């Protein structure tokens, strides 16, 4: 798996968990809503996620056996809970029925908070994964820079065989050629 595939998987998880957190927040905000635009009390919502393939169709043909089952997630839909409303006797409430009962959403605040904490931990895990991928990418770039620098300096030494620089780190700036410049750094031919 390459860096970009790992980022795609984490990004799909971040998007899914963000939607999950938004839906839970909406449930908590509407825990006492007795009247909606659709009529009646608010109904609890939940997120339905599904796994999806990460790679594009061309890349799929170039995969190894280990990479073929890599999948991300996406929000398939937001389901409306069909639990019955809680009926509370409040005869003075404007939304009370003829018997004096008010229909409140069946939202358990403790359940919603537990789901919110779980979604938050999932989001944090995906953020941590993205940070780790970024660190790995930076390390890989650092290694490639070191290799390029060594190749450049090795090439400079090969072009001018009279120079006797023994360590790149002992010689700040550009490599200098000739005995008088090398003597300045303590090297002698």
XYZ file of N, CA and C in Angstrom:
567
model
N 0.850 -1.171 0.000
C 0.000 0.000 0.000
C 0.897 1.235 0.000
N 0.573 2.188 -0.857
C 1.361 3.407 -0.917
C 0.774 4.478 0.009
N 1.472 5.607 0.101
C 1.056 6.684 0.992
C -0.314 7.235 0.608
N -0.546 7.418 -0.670
C -1.800 8.022 -1.109
C -2.997 7.115 -0.825
N -2.822 5.815 -0.966
C -3.905 4.884 -0.655
C -4.227 4.936 0.825
N -3.195 4.973 1.655
C -3.411 5.074 3.099
C -4.125 6.375 3.446
N -3.750 7.461 2.785
C -4.436 8.739 3.021
C -5.893 8.679 2.566
N -6.160 8.015 1.452
C -7.537 7.875 0.975
C -8.402 7.116 1.971
N -7.851 6.049 2.531
C -8.596 5.255 3.510
C -8.885 6.095 4.755
N -7.875 6.806 5.256
C -8.073 7.649 6.439
C -9.045 8.790 6.156
N -8.953 9.375 4.970
C -9.864 10.467 4.617
C -11.312 9.985 4.575
N -11.516 8.776 4.072
C -12.882 8.256 4.044
C -13.402 8.035 5.466
N -12.537 7.575 6.358
C -12.925 7.410 7.756
C -13.220 8.743 8.431
N -12.391 9.753 8.138
C -12.625 11.090 8.704
C -13.973 11.642 8.258
N -14.273 11.516 6.989
C -15.546 12.021 6.466
C -16.732 11.300 7.102
N -16.632 9.988 7.221
C -17.702 9.192 7.814
C -17.915 9.557 9.282
N -16.831 9.666 10.035
C -16.957 9.994 11.465
C -17.462 11.418 11.670
N -17.072 12.336 10.792
C -17.584 13.715 10.891
C -19.099 13.727 10.708
N -19.597 12.980 9.731
C -21.040 12.892 9.518
C -21.713 12.267 10.725
N -21.101 11.227 11.267
C -21.650 10.556 12.445
C -21.744 11.530 13.622
N -20.697 12.304 13.851
C -20.696 13.289 14.939
C -21.776 14.345 14.706
N -21.939 14.799 13.458
C -22.973 15.797 13.157
C -24.373 15.257 13.424
N -24.630 14.026 13.052
C -25.953 13.427 13.267
C -26.223 13.252 14.762
N -25.228 12.802 15.511
C -25.407 12.648 16.957
C -25.676 14.009 17.602
N -24.955 15.029 17.165
C -25.180 16.382 17.694
C -26.597 16.850 17.385
N -27.080 16.539 16.198
C -28.444 16.901 15.826
C -29.453 16.171 16.724
N -29.185 14.899 17.017
C -30.066 14.148 17.911
C -30.100 14.771 19.300
N -28.936 15.127 19.814
C -28.876 15.728 21.154
C -29.575 17.084 21.180
N -29.386 17.881 20.120
C -30.010 19.202 20.071
C -31.535 19.113 19.987
N -32.044 18.027 19.424
C -33.495 17.880 19.247
C -34.123 16.888 20.215
N -33.454 16.601 21.320
C -33.953 15.610 22.272
C -35.305 15.989 22.863
N -35.648 17.253 22.887
C -36.930 17.715 23.452
C -37.817 18.392 22.412
N -37.504 18.214 21.118
C -38.285 18.856 20.066
C -39.586 18.090 19.851
N -40.706 18.783 20.084
C -42.012 18.129 19.956
C -42.718 18.466 18.643
N -42.177 19.421 17.891
C -42.816 19.810 16.636
C -41.737 20.081 15.583
N -41.854 19.425 14.460
C -40.907 19.626 13.354
C -41.662 20.135 12.134
N -40.931 20.493 11.095
C -41.548 20.955 9.845
C -42.366 19.839 9.193
N -41.966 18.579 9.423
C -42.700 17.435 8.857
C -43.939 17.105 9.668
N -44.069 17.718 10.821
C -45.189 17.429 11.711
C -44.804 16.367 12.722
N -45.225 16.524 13.942
C -44.924 15.570 14.995
C -43.562 15.823 15.608
N -43.217 14.969 16.548
C -41.954 15.100 17.275
C -40.779 14.669 16.389
N -39.625 15.168 16.751
C -38.383 14.804 16.045
C -38.154 13.308 16.173
N -37.617 12.716 15.134
C -37.245 11.295 15.172
C -35.729 11.190 15.122
N -35.205 10.349 16.001
C -33.770 10.111 16.082
C -33.253 9.612 14.738
N -32.024 10.040 14.402
C -31.397 9.604 13.165
C -30.103 8.860 13.475
N -29.727 7.995 12.565
C -28.460 7.265 12.714
C -27.804 7.133 11.345
N -26.497 6.966 11.364
C -25.709 6.896 10.136
C -25.528 5.443 9.728
N -25.730 5.174 8.449
C -25.480 3.847 7.886
C -24.268 3.987 6.973
N -23.200 3.244 7.286
C -21.980 3.313 6.483
C -21.803 2.015 5.707
N -21.030 2.102 4.636
C -20.715 0.916 3.845
C -19.253 0.987 3.424
N -18.685 -0.167 3.149
C -17.299 -0.185 2.682
C -17.292 0.028 1.178
N -16.233 0.704 0.721
C -16.089 0.994 -0.697
C -14.651 0.695 -1.118
N -14.441 0.312 -2.363
C -13.065 0.130 -2.834
C -12.359 1.485 -2.887
N -11.073 1.483 -2.582
C -10.312 2.721 -2.515
C -9.779 3.131 -3.868
N -9.376 2.184 -4.677
C -8.608 2.490 -5.878
C -9.459 2.721 -7.111
N -8.883 3.464 -8.053
C -9.505 3.688 -9.356
C -9.416 2.406 -10.185
N -10.192 2.331 -11.252
C -10.269 1.089 -12.030
C -8.935 0.705 -12.674
N -8.159 1.676 -13.199
C -6.874 1.334 -13.816
C -5.904 0.790 -12.779
N -5.857 1.436 -11.636
C -4.917 1.015 -10.604
C -5.268 -0.384 -10.085
N -6.549 -0.746 -10.162
C -6.991 -2.049 -9.685
C -6.284 -3.180 -10.421
N -5.999 -2.988 -11.695
C -5.337 -4.023 -12.488
C -3.852 -4.134 -12.165
N -3.282 -3.112 -11.564
C -1.853 -3.095 -11.260
C -1.550 -3.492 -9.818
N -2.545 -3.893 -9.053
C -2.357 -4.188 -7.640
C -1.735 -5.558 -7.413
N -1.086 -5.653 -6.261
C -0.597 -6.957 -5.828
C -1.732 -7.664 -5.089
N -1.533 -8.900 -4.756
C -2.566 -9.663 -4.058
C -2.868 -9.068 -2.688
N -1.867 -8.498 -2.025
C -2.073 -7.915 -0.694
C -2.912 -6.647 -0.749
N -2.846 -5.906 -1.834
C -3.536 -4.627 -1.929
C -4.956 -4.725 -2.486
N -5.370 -5.889 -2.967
C -6.658 -5.991 -3.633
C -7.844 -5.784 -2.702
N -7.722 -6.075 -1.434
C -8.854 -5.982 -0.520
C -8.869 -4.697 0.297
N -8.125 -3.685 -0.105
C -8.127 -2.426 0.622
C -9.433 -1.693 0.362
N -10.089 -1.278 1.447
C -11.377 -0.619 1.313
C -11.457 0.541 2.287
N -12.205 1.534 1.893
C -12.509 2.666 2.752
C -13.976 2.577 3.174
N -14.495 3.655 3.726
C -15.902 3.692 4.117
C -16.537 4.961 3.566
N -17.844 4.925 3.436
C -18.585 6.128 3.092
C -19.963 6.025 3.722
N -20.590 7.168 3.883
C -21.932 7.195 4.436
C -22.897 6.777 3.341
N -23.592 5.689 3.579
C -24.570 5.189 2.612
C -25.861 5.991 2.727
N -26.317 6.195 3.967
C -27.559 6.940 4.179
C -27.667 7.350 5.643
N -28.636 8.187 5.900
C -28.982 8.562 7.271
C -30.377 7.998 7.503
N -30.451 7.048 8.423
C -31.713 6.355 8.685
C -32.497 7.083 9.776
N -33.797 7.113 9.599
C -34.685 7.702 10.602
C -35.183 6.563 11.481
N -34.949 6.699 12.779
C -35.342 5.675 13.748
C -36.864 5.626 13.866
N -37.415 4.428 13.891
C -38.869 4.278 13.966
C -39.355 3.891 15.359
N -38.519 4.116 16.377
C -38.980 3.847 17.740
C -40.202 4.716 18.047
N -41.089 4.204 18.840
C -42.248 5.042 19.206
C -41.806 6.201 20.115
N -42.528 7.308 20.028
C -42.217 8.460 20.867
C -42.544 8.155 22.323
N -41.877 8.896 23.212
C -42.201 8.810 24.644
C -43.373 9.746 24.902
N -44.391 9.237 25.537
C -45.546 10.066 25.877
C -45.416 10.525 27.329
N -45.441 11.830 27.507
C -45.316 12.432 28.838
C -46.576 13.253 29.090
N -47.156 13.065 30.281
C -48.385 13.780 30.611
C -48.058 15.228 30.966
N -48.440 16.148 30.084
C -48.258 17.595 30.267
C -49.472 18.294 29.652
N -50.584 18.352 30.362
C -51.809 18.887 29.746
C -51.719 20.365 29.341
N -50.840 21.157 29.921
C -50.718 22.566 29.570
C -49.795 22.836 28.386
N -49.116 21.827 27.874
C -48.175 21.988 26.755
C -48.949 22.237 25.463
N -48.485 23.173 24.618
C -49.217 23.456 23.370
C -49.287 22.273 22.395
N -48.371 21.309 22.512
C -48.391 20.150 21.610
C -49.038 18.919 22.247
N -49.702 19.110 23.372
C -50.352 17.978 24.047
C -51.557 17.515 23.230
N -51.786 16.198 23.238
C -52.956 15.670 22.530
C -54.202 15.880 23.397
N -55.343 15.363 22.940
C -56.595 15.588 23.673
C -56.610 14.939 25.048
N -55.725 13.941 25.278
C -55.631 13.310 26.601
C -54.604 13.998 27.489
N -53.896 15.034 26.966
C -52.907 15.774 27.753
C -51.488 15.226 27.650
N -51.257 14.290 26.750
C -49.925 13.698 26.587
C -49.160 14.386 25.449
N -47.853 14.585 25.684
C -46.980 15.179 24.682
C -46.025 14.093 24.183
N -45.894 13.987 22.873
C -44.976 13.006 22.277
C -43.586 13.630 22.181
N -42.630 13.043 22.916
C -41.226 13.482 22.871
C -40.408 12.441 22.111
N -39.317 12.866 21.477
C -38.455 11.899 20.784
C -37.881 10.885 21.773
N -37.759 9.645 21.326
C -37.169 8.605 22.182
C -35.655 8.646 22.023
N -35.047 9.683 22.576
C -33.600 9.854 22.493
C -33.024 9.715 23.896
N -32.145 8.731 24.049
C -31.469 8.504 25.321
C -30.157 9.296 25.283
N -30.065 10.313 26.115
C -28.900 11.197 26.091
C -27.620 10.435 26.424
N -27.680 9.484 27.333
C -26.495 8.696 27.700
C -26.033 7.853 26.510
N -26.970 7.256 25.823
C -26.643 6.462 24.629
C -26.011 7.338 23.551
N -26.571 8.520 23.347
C -26.034 9.438 22.344
C -24.638 9.915 22.720
N -24.405 10.200 23.993
C -23.082 10.645 24.426
C -22.044 9.534 24.253
N -22.445 8.289 24.553
C -21.523 7.162 24.349
C -21.196 7.011 22.859
N -22.208 7.151 21.999
C -21.972 7.071 20.558
C -21.099 8.230 20.088
N -21.298 9.423 20.677
C -20.485 10.588 20.323
C -19.025 10.369 20.698
N -18.787 9.803 21.876
C -17.405 9.522 22.296
C -16.758 8.489 21.382
N -17.514 7.481 20.976
C -16.983 6.461 20.069
C -16.634 7.072 18.716
N -17.521 7.912 18.192
C -17.255 8.564 16.901
C -16.056 9.504 17.013
N -15.954 10.191 18.141
C -14.814 11.094 18.350
C -13.505 10.320 18.384
N -13.489 9.177 19.047
C -12.275 8.343 19.097
C -11.922 7.818 17.704
N -12.928 7.453 16.926
C -12.672 7.019 15.555
C -12.087 8.139 14.722
N -12.605 9.343 14.908
C -12.084 10.506 14.186
C -10.636 10.759 14.590
N -10.365 10.729 15.896
C -8.998 10.950 16.386
C -8.038 9.891 15.864
N -8.501 8.639 15.786
C -7.641 7.567 15.264
C -7.284 7.833 13.798
N -8.235 8.313 13.017
C -7.954 8.627 11.613
C -7.028 9.827 11.482
N -7.185 10.830 12.352
C -6.269 11.979 12.341
C -4.860 11.513 12.687
N -4.745 10.638 13.675
C -3.436 10.094 14.057
C -2.808 9.319 12.899
N -3.618 8.582 12.177
C -3.120 7.841 11.018
C -2.598 8.799 9.942
N -3.331 9.872 9.685
C -2.895 10.858 8.694
C -1.573 11.486 9.130
N -1.448 11.826 10.406
C -0.203 12.414 10.914
C 0.965 11.439 10.762
N 0.726 10.174 11.047
C 1.775 9.164 10.895
C 2.186 9.024 9.428
N 1.218 9.037 8.532
C 1.526 8.945 7.100
C 2.354 10.147 6.668
N 1.992 11.334 7.157
C 2.755 12.536 6.819
C 4.195 12.429 7.322
N 4.378 11.903 8.529
C 5.729 11.728 9.073
C 6.521 10.731 8.237
N 5.900 9.636 7.846
C 6.575 8.639 7.016
C 6.965 9.243 5.669
N 6.079 10.025 5.097
C 6.346 10.675 3.814
C 7.519 11.639 3.951
N 7.538 12.416 5.045
C 8.645 13.350 5.284
C 9.965 12.608 5.450
N 9.957 11.501 6.178
C 11.171 10.699 6.349
C 11.658 10.169 5.006
N 10.730 9.693 4.191
C 11.106 9.172 2.864
C 11.708 10.274 2.002
N 11.127 11.471 2.062
C 11.691 12.590 1.311
C 13.081 12.953 1.832
N 13.247 12.927 3.153
C 14.557 13.216 3.741
C 15.610 12.228 3.293
N 15.248 10.962 3.253
C 16.189 9.931 2.797
C 16.559 10.169 1.336
N 15.557 10.470 0.508
C 15.866 10.683 -0.914
C 16.728 11.932 -1.107
N 16.525 12.972 -0.281
C 17.374 14.163 -0.376
C 18.821 13.816 -0.028
N 19.008 13.027 1.027
C 20.359 12.625 1.426
C 21.051 11.838 0.323
N 20.308 10.959 -0.323
C 20.870 10.162 -1.409
C 21.270 11.067 -2.572
N 20.416 12.021 -2.904
C 20.720 12.942 -4.004
C 21.950 13.784 -3.669
N 22.026 14.284 -2.449
C 23.182 15.094 -2.042
C 24.460 14.272 -2.109
N 24.418 13.041 -1.619
C 25.607 12.184 -1.675
C 26.014 11.918 -3.118
N 25.037 11.682 -3.982
C 25.343 11.436 -5.392
C 25.955 12.667 -6.039
N 25.453 13.857 -5.690
C 26.006 15.088 -6.253
C 27.449 15.285 -5.797
N 27.694 15.072 -4.508
C 29.049 15.251 -3.991
C 29.996 14.168 -4.492
N 29.500 12.948 -4.619
C 30.326 11.877 -5.163
C 30.661 12.175 -6.609
N 29.691 12.693 -7.349
C 29.928 13.071 -8.746
C 30.949 14.184 -8.843
N 30.930 15.154 -7.919
C 31.888 16.262 -7.937
C 33.292 15.750 -7.639
N 33.408 14.802 -6.747
C 34.726 14.250 -6.427
C 35.276 13.452 -7.602
N 34.388 12.722 -8.282
C 34.835 11.921 -9.423
C 35.265 12.805 -10.590
N 34.627 13.982 -10.740
C 34.999 14.871 -11.825
C 36.366 15.503 -11.584
N 36.737 15.736 -10.335
C 37.997 16.378 -9.973
C 38.777 15.459 -9.023
N 39.528 14.520 -9.578
C 40.206 13.533 -8.731
C 41.295 14.129 -7.850
N 41.724 15.367 -8.044
C 42.766 15.962 -7.210
C 42.266 16.374 -5.836
N 40.984 16.459 -5.654
C 40.458 16.900 -4.359
C 40.447 15.731 -3.385
N 40.801 16.001 -2.109
C 40.869 14.945 -1.104
C 39.942 15.266 0.061
N 38.700 15.611 -0.215
C 37.727 15.872 0.848
C 37.269 14.522 1.374
N 37.463 14.303 2.682
C 37.140 13.007 3.249
C 35.744 12.954 3.848
N 35.167 14.101 4.205
C 33.826 14.113 4.760
C 33.092 15.358 4.290
N 31.896 15.181 3.818
C 31.093 16.316 3.357
C 30.789 17.248 4.522
N 30.565 16.690 5.709
C 30.166 17.486 6.870
C 31.316 18.326 7.433
N 32.553 17.979 7.148
C 33.683 18.759 7.637
C 33.935 19.981 6.775
N 33.311 20.057 5.641
C 33.601 21.092 4.667
C 32.328 21.886 4.379
N 32.066 22.982 5.074
C 30.827 23.721 4.832
C 30.861 24.411 3.474
N 29.673 24.611 2.913
C 29.594 25.299 1.627
C 29.945 24.366 0.482
N 30.365 24.943 -0.628
C 30.706 24.148 -1.816
C 32.041 23.446 -1.615
N 32.166 22.310 -2.281
C 33.455 21.623 -2.267
C 34.459 22.476 -3.039
N 35.646 22.631 -2.497
C 36.665 23.455 -3.151
C 37.746 22.552 -3.715
N 38.228 22.906 -4.844
C 39.196 22.086 -5.548
C 40.581 22.716 -5.464
N 41.589 21.884 -5.535
C 42.967 22.379 -5.558
C 43.593 22.360 -4.172
N 44.928 22.226 -4.095
C 45.606 22.089 -2.803
C 45.478 23.325 -1.927
N 45.477 24.543 -2.494
C 45.413 25.723 -1.645
C 44.043 25.852 -0.979
N 42.965 25.485 -1.661
C 41.640 25.563 -1.043
C 41.467 24.456 -0.011
N 41.961 23.257 -0.285
C 41.831 22.165 0.664
C 42.654 22.413 1.917
N 43.788 23.074 1.805
C 44.612 23.379 2.970
C 43.860 24.291 3.924
N 42.986 25.136 3.397
C 42.184 26.030 4.231
C 41.313 25.239 5.193
N 40.885 24.042 4.810
C 40.051 23.194 5.663
C 40.851 22.137 6.399
N 42.145 22.171 6.333
C 42.966 21.211 7.048
C 43.261 19.948 6.274
N 42.973 19.902 4.971
C 43.264 18.748 4.154
C 44.518 19.046 3.325
N 45.361 18.040 3.206
C 46.587 18.230 2.436
C 46.695 17.119 1.391
N 47.214 17.476 0.223
C 47.406 16.487 -0.854
C 48.655 15.706 -0.618
